[in-house]
Coordinates of C-alpha atoms in Angstrom, one line a residue:
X1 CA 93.9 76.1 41.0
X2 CA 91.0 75.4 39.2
X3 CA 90.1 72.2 39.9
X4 CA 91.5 69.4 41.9
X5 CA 90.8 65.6 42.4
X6 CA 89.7 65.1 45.8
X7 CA 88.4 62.6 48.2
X8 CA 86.0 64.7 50.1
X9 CA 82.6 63.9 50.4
X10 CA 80.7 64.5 48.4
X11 CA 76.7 64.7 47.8
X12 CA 75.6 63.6 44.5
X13 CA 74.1 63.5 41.6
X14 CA 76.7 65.2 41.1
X15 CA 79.6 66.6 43.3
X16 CA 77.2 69.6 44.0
X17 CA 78.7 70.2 47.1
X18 CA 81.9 69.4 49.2
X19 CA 81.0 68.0 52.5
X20 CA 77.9 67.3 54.0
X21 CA 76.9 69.9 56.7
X22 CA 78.3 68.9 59.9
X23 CA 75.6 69.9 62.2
X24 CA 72.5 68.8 61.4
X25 CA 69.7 68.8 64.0
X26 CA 68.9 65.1 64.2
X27 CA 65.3 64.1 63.7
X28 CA 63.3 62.3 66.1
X29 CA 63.5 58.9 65.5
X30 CA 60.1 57.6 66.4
X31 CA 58.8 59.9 63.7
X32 CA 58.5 59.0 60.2
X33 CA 59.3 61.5 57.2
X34 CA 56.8 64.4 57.2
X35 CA 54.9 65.1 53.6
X36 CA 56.0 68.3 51.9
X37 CA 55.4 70.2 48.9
X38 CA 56.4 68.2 45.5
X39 CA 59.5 70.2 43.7
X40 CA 58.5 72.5 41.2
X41 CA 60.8 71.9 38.1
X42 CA 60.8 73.9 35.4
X43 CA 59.3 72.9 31.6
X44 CA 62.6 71.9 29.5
X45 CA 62.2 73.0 25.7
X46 CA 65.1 71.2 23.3
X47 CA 66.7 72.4 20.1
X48 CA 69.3 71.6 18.4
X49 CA 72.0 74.0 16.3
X50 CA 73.1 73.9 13.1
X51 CA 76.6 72.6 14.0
X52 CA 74.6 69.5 16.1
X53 CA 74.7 71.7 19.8
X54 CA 72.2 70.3 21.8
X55 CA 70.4 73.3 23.8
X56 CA 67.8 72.6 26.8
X57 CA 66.0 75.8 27.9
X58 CA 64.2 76.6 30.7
X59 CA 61.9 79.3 31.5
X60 CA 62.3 80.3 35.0
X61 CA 61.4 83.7 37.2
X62 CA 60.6 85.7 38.5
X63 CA 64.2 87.9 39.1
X64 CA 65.6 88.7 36.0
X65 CA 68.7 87.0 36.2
X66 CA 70.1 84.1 33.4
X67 CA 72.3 81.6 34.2
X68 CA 73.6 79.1 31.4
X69 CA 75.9 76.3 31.0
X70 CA 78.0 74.7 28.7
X71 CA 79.4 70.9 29.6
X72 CA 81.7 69.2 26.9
X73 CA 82.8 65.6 27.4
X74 CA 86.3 66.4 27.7
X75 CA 87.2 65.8 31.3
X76 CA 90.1 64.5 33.0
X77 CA 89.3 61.2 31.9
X78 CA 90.0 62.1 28.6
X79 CA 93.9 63.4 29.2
X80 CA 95.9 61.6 27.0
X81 CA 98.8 59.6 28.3
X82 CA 101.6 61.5 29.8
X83 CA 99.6 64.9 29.4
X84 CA 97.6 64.3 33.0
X85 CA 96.3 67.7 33.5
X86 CA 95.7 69.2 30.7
X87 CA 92.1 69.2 30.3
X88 CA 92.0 71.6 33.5
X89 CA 95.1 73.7 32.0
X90 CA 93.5 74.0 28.8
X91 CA 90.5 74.7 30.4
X92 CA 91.7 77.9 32.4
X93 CA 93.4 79.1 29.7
X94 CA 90.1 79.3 27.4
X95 CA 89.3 82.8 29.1
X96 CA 93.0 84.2 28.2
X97 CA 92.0 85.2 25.3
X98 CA 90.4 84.6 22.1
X99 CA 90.8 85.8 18.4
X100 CA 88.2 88.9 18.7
X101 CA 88.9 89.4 22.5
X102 CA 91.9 89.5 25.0
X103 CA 92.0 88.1 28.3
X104 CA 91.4 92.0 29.3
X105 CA 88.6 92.5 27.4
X106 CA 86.5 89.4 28.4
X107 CA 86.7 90.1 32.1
X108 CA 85.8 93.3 31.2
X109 CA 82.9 92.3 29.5
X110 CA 81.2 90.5 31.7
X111 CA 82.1 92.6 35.0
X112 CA 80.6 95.6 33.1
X113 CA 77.2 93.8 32.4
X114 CA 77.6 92.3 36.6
X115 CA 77.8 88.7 35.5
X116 CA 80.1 86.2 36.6
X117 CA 82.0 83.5 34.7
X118 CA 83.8 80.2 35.7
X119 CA 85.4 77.4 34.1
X120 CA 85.5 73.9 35.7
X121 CA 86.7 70.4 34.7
X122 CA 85.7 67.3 36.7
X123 CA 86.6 63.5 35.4
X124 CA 83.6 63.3 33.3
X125 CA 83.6 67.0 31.8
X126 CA 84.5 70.4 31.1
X127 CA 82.5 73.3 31.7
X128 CA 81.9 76.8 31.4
X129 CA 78.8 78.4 33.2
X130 CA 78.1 82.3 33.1
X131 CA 74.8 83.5 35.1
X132 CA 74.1 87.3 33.4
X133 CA 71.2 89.5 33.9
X134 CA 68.8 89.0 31.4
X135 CA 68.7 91.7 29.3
X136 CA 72.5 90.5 28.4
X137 CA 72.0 87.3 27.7
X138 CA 72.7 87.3 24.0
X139 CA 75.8 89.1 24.6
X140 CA 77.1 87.0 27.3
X141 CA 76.0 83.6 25.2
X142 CA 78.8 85.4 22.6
X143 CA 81.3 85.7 24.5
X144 CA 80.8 82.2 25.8
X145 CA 80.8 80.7 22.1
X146 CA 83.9 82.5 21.5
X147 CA 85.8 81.0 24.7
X148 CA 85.1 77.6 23.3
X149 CA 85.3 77.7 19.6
X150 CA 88.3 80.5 18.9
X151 CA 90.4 80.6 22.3
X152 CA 94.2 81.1 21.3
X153 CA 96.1 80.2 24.1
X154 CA 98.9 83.2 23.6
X155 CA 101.8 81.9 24.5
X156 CA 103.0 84.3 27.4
X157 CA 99.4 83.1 29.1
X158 CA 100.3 79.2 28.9
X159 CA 103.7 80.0 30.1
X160 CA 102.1 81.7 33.0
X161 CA 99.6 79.0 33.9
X162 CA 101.9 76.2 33.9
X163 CA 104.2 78.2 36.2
X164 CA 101.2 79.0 38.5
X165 CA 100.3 75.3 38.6
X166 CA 103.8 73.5 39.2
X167 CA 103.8 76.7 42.2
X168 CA 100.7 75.1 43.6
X169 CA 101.7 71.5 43.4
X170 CA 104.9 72.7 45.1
X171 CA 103.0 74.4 48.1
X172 CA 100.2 70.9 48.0
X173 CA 103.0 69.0 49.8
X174 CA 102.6 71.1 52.7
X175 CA 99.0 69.7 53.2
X176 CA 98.7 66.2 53.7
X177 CA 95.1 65.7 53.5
X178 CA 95.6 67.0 49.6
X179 CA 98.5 64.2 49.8
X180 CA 96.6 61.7 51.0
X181 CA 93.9 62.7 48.5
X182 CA 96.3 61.9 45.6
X183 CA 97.4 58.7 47.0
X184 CA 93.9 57.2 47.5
X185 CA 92.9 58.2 44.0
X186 CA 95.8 55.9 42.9
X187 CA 95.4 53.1 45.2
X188 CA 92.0 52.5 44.5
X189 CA 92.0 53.4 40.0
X190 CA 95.8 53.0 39.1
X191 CA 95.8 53.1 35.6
X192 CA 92.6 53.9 35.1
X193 CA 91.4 56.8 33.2
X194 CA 89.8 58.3 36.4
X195 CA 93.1 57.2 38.5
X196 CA 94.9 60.6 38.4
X197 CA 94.6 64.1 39.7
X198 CA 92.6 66.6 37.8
X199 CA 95.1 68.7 37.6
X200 CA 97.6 66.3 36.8
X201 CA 100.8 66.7 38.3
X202 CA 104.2 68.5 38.7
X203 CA 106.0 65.6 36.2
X204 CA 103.1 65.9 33.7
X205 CA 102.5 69.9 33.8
X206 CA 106.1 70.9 33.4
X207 CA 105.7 69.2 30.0
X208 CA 102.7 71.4 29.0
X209 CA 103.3 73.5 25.7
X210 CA 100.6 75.5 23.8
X211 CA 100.9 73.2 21.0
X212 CA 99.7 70.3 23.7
X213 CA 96.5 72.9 25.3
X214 CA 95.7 73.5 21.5
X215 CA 95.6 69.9 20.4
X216 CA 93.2 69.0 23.2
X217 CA 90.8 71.7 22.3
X218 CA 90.7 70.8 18.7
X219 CA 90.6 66.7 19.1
X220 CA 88.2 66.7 22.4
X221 CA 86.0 70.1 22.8
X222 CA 83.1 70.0 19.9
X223 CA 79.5 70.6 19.5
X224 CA 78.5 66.7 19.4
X225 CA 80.0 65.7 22.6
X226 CA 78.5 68.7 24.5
X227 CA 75.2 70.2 26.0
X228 CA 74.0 73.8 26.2
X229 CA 71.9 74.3 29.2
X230 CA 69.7 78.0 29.9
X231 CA 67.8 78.4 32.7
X232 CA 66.3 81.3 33.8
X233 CA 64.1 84.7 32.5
X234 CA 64.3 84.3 28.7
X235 CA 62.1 82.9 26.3
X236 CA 63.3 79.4 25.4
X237 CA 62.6 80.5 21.8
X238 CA 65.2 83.4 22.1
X239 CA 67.2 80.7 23.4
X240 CA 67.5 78.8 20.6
X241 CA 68.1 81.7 18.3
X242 CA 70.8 83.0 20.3
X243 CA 72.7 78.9 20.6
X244 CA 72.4 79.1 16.8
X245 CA 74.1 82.7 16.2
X246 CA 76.5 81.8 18.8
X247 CA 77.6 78.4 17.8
X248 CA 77.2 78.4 14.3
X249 CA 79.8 77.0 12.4
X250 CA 81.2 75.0 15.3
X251 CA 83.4 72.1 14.5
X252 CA 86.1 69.9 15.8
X253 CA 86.0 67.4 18.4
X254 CA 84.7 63.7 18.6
X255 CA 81.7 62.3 17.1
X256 CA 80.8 60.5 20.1
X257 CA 82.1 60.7 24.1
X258 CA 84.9 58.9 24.2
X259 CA 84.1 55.2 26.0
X260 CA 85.4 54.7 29.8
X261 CA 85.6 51.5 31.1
X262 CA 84.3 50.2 34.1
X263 CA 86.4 49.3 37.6
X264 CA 86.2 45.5 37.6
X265 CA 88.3 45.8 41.2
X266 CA 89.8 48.0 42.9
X267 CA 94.0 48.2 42.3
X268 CA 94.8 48.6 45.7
X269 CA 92.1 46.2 47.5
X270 CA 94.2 44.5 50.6
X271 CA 97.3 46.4 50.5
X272 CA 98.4 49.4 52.4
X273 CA 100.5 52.5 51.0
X274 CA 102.2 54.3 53.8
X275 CA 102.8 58.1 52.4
X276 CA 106.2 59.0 54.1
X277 CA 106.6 63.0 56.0
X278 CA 108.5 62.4 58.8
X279 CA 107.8 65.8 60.0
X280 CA 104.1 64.7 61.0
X281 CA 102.6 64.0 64.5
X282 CA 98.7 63.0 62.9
X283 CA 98.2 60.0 60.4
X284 CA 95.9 60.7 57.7
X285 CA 93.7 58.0 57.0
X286 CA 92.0 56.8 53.7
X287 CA 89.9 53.5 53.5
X288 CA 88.2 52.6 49.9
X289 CA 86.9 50.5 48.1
X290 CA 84.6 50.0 44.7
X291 CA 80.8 51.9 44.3
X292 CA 78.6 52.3 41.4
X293 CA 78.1 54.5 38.9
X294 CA 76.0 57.6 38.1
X295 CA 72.4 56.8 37.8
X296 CA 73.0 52.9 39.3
X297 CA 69.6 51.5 41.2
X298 CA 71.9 51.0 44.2
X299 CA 72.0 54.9 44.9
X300 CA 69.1 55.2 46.8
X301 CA 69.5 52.4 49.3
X302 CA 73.1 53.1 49.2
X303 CA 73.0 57.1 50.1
X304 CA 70.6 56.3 53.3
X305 CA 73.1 53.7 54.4
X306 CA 75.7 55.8 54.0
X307 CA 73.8 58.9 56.0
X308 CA 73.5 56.6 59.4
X309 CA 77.1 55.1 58.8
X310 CA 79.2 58.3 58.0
X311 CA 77.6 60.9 56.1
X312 CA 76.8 63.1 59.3
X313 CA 77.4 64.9 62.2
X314 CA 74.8 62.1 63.9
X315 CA 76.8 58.9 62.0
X316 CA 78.1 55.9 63.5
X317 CA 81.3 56.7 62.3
X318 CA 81.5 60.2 64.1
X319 CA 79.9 58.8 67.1
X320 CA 82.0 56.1 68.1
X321 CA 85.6 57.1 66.6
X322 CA 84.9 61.5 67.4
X323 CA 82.4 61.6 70.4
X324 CA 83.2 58.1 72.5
X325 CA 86.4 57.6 71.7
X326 CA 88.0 61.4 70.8
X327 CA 90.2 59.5 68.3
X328 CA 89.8 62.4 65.9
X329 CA 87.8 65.7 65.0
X330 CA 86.4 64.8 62.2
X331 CA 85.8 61.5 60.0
X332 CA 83.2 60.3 57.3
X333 CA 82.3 58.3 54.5
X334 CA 80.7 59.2 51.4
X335 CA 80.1 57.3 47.4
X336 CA 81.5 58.8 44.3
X337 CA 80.2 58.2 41.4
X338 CA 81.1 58.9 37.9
X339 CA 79.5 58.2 34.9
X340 CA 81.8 55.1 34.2
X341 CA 82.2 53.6 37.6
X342 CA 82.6 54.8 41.4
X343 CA 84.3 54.3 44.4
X344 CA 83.2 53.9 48.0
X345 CA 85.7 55.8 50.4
X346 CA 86.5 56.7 54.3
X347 CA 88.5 59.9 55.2
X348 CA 89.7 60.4 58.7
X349 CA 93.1 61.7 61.1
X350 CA 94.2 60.9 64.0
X351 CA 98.0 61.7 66.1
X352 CA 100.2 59.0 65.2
X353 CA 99.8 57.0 68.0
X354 CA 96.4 55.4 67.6
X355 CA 96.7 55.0 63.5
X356 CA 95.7 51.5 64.1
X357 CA 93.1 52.0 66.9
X358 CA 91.3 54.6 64.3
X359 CA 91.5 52.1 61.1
X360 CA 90.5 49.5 63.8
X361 CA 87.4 50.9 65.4
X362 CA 86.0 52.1 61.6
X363 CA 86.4 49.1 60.1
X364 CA 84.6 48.2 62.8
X365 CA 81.7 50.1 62.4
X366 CA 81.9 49.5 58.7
X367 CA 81.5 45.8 59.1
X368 CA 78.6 46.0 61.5
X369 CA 77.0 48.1 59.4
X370 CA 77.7 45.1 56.4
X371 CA 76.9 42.6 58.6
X372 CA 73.6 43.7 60.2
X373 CA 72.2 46.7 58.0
X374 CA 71.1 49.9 59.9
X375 CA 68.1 50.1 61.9
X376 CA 64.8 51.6 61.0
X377 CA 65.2 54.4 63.3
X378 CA 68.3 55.7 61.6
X379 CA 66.9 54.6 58.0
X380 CA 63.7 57.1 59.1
X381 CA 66.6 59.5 60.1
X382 CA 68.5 59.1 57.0
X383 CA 65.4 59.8 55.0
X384 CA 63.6 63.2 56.5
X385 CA 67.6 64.9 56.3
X386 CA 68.2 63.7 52.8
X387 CA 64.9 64.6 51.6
X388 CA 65.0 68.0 53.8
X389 CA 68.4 68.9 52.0
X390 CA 67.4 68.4 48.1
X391 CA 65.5 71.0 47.8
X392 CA 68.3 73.1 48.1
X393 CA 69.0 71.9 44.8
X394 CA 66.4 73.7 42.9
X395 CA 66.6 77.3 45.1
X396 CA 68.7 78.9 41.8
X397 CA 68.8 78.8 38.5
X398 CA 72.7 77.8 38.9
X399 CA 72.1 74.6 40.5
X400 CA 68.6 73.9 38.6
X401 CA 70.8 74.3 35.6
X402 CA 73.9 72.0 37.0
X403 CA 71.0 69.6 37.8
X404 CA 69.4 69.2 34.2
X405 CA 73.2 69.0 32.7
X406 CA 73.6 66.0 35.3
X407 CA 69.9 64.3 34.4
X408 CA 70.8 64.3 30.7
X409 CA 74.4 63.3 30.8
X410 CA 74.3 60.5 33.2
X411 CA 71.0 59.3 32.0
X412 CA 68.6 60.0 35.0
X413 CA 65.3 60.7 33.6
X414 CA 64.0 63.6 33.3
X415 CA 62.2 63.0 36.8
X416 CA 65.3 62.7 38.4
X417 CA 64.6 65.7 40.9
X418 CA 60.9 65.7 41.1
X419 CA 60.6 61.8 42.2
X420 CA 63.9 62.2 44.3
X421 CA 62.1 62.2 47.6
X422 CA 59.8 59.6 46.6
X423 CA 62.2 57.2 45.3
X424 CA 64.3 57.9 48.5
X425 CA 61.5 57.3 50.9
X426 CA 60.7 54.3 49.4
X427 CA 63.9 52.7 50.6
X428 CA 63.6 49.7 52.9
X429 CA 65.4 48.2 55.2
X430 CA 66.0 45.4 53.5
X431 CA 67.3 47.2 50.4
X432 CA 69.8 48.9 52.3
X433 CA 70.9 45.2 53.8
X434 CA 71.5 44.3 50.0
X435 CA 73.7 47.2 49.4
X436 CA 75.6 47.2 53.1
X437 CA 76.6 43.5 51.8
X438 CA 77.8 44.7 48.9
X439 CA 79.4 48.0 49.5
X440 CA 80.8 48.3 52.8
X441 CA 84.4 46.5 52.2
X442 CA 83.0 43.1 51.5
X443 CA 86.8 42.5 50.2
X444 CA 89.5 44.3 52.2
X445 CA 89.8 47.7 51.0
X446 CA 92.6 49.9 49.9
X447 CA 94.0 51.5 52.8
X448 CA 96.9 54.5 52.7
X449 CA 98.3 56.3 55.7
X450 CA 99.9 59.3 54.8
X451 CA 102.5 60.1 58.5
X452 CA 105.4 59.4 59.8
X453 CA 106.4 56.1 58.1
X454 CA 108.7 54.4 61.2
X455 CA 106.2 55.1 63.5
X456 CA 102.6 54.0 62.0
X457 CA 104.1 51.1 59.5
X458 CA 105.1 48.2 62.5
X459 CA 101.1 49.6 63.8
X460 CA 99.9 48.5 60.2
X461 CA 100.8 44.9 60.0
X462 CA 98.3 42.7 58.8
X463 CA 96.2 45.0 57.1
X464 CA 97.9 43.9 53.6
X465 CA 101.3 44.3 52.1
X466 CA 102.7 47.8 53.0
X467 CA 104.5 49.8 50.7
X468 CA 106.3 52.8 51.6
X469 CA 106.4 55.7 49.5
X470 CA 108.1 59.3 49.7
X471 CA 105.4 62.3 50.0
X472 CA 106.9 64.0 47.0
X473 CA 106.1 61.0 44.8
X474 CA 102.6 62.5 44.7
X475 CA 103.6 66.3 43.5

């Protein structure tokens, strides 16, 4: 499917990639950060269409290759009540076909020019992003305008995605990290509009009608709650012309983003929920608690802190629970954060026999961490692989353009990626103290065990109140 809520790590701004990579050479510690080149970002050149389409170009060689993006406010977050879901169906089923093209024709249309199209939905928004060679941009900017402004959902296509979706929620219950995944999410949000899968789930899907995918596209997806972003060998001029031929006479959707509120306190804080398979011989783990959102002035401190704790193959975490005590193969700890609010999470396994030694020995670690901060050595550390890893970020025009669609959204600044390195050098101990206080479970955190419930609940007493639930409650 598409796209999935998930509790794997992520790096941020923005969920740019899934896990941090796991075998990183480790830095010597005695050594500080070593200077390197300052990043190269590209001029950025605003317009803005007739129908009120914001459009950032940017000029960018030297292969002749376009990539450009299109993020609408209209993510998961935005699902109605009792429709969970169907900004990601509705979503998938823009490319099925729209009222000058079929789903046949648009694949073939952009295969025959060798670009690439995908459609994505996250909790903040939904995308669309096609990277073209140049000389087809203006064609490919078409068919893009037509995906979003005439898609017609056919009915035989809708029938077909919501059958392909209640398929995969079937087959999820066979993986319990994905399980586990779902539960978190709920422990920790509830009823909060970011509290539910992305994809929503089997009770909510089987409801899906085209009447329901066509209602969200008309009261959610506009031009005035989106972004056009182009970034690569075109004139930013040429740009602008295309937006407006392409987008011209765009209407429908909100005036503004719709308003999400913030997470006072986490729903689950102090309680446990054991997911129930009896079939299991490992516990999956999940520990969270509350974070910050996007563009917060804890993220700096608070993504070096969470580097020497449990963002690494080098971590405390993996250390002490993987390498002295073989408890598990793999274990870490990462921040999410949304544009509204954000969470602060640990994801782990172990057999079912040391669930409580494993919750045990990271809380542990977490609390140390809390109570003492990190030491300069592994701030230093924390610092050169961060600052050796962003860079990354600005290797293509696909991620340059992901980047500037985060910046503007969450409200970065426009230096965002040039000062990155900078800001996250400047980082003291001290600071990450602050944020270690404040972050790292200060208030019992939501925990959920997803195993064999008679044998890991008596091993979970006085972690909270425990409530048992069936796997397939989370379908």
């Amino acid at each position: 499917m598409a796209s999935r809520k998930s509790l794997t790590p992520k790096s941020t701004p923005r969920r740019a990639a899934k896990k941090a990579p796991s075998r990183a050479k480790k830095p010597a510690a005695t050594k500080a950060a070593p200077t390197s080149r300052p990043l190269v970002f590209p001029e950025l050149h605003e317009s803005t269409t007739s129908s009120g389409l914001k459009v950032v170009a940017a000029e960018r060689g030297p292969l002749p290759m376009v990539s450009m993006r299109l993020v609408i406010r209209a993510g998961s977050s935005t699902d109605p009540a009792g429709k969970h879901g169907i900004a990601d169906f509705a979503a998938r089923l823009l490319r099925r076909g729209t009222r000058r093209m079929t789903a046949e024709a648009i694949d073939e249309a952009v295969e025959f020019v060798g670009a690439s199209l995908g459609v994505g939905v996250g909790e903040d928004t939904l995308s669309v992003a096609i990277t073209t060679p140049a000389e087809h941009f203006s064609q490919m900017l078409e068919v893009m305008g037509q995906l979003v402004m005439e898609p017609t959902f056919p009915e035989s296509e809708v029938a077909d995605a919501r059958e392909r979706a209640l398929a995969q929620f079937a087959n999820d219950l066979d993986e319990p990290s994905v399980i586990a995944d779902r539960a978190m999410v709920r422990a920790l949000w509830g009823d909060h509009p970011y509290g539910h899968d992305v994809s929503g789930s089997t009770k909510t899907v089987s409801t899906f009608t085209r009447d329901d995918a066509v209602r969200f596209h008309q009261e959610r997806l506009g031009p005035k709650v989106a972004m056009l972003v182009v970034v690569g060998s075109v004139d930013p001029k040429k740009v602008a012309q295309a937006a407006e031929k392409s987008f011209a006479g765009w209407t429908g959707g909100p005036d503004a983003p719709m308003v999400i509120p913030a997470l006072n306190r986490v729903v689950g804080a102090g309680r446990v929920v054991v997911v129930d398979k009896p079939d299991q011989t490992q516990s999956q783990v999940r520990l969270g608690g509350p974070g910050y959102r996007m563009g917060h002035e804890d993220y700096f401190p608070s993504t070096a802190m969470n580097v020497a704790l449990g963002g690494g193959f080098t971590s405390r975490l993996m250390n002490e629970v993987r390498v002295n005590r073989g408890l598990t193969y793999s274990i870490g700890c990462w921040f999410d954060a949304m544009n509204a609010a954000g969470i602060f999470a640990l994801s782990t396994f172990t057999k079912t026999e040391s669930t409580r030694e494993i919750i045990d020995v990271s809380l542990g670690e977490i609390t140390k961490v809390r109570d003492s901060g990190i030491k300069p050595g592994e701030l230093r550390d924390a610092q050169t692989y961060m600052s050796g890893l962003y860079p990354l970020r600005t290797e293509t025009n696909e991620s340059i353009a992901h980047s500037i669609a985060d910046i503007r959204l969450n409200g970065l600044g426009d230096d965002w990626v040039v000062k990155f390195r900078d800001r996250l050098r400047a980082v003291t101990p001290k600071q990450v103290a602050a944020v270690a206080r404040k972050y790292c479970f200060a208030e019992a955190p939501a925990v959920v065990v997803l195993g064999k419930a008679d044998a890991v609940k008596k091993q979970l007493r006085g972690l909270g109140p425990i409530t048992v639930v069936p796997a397939s409650e989370y379908e």
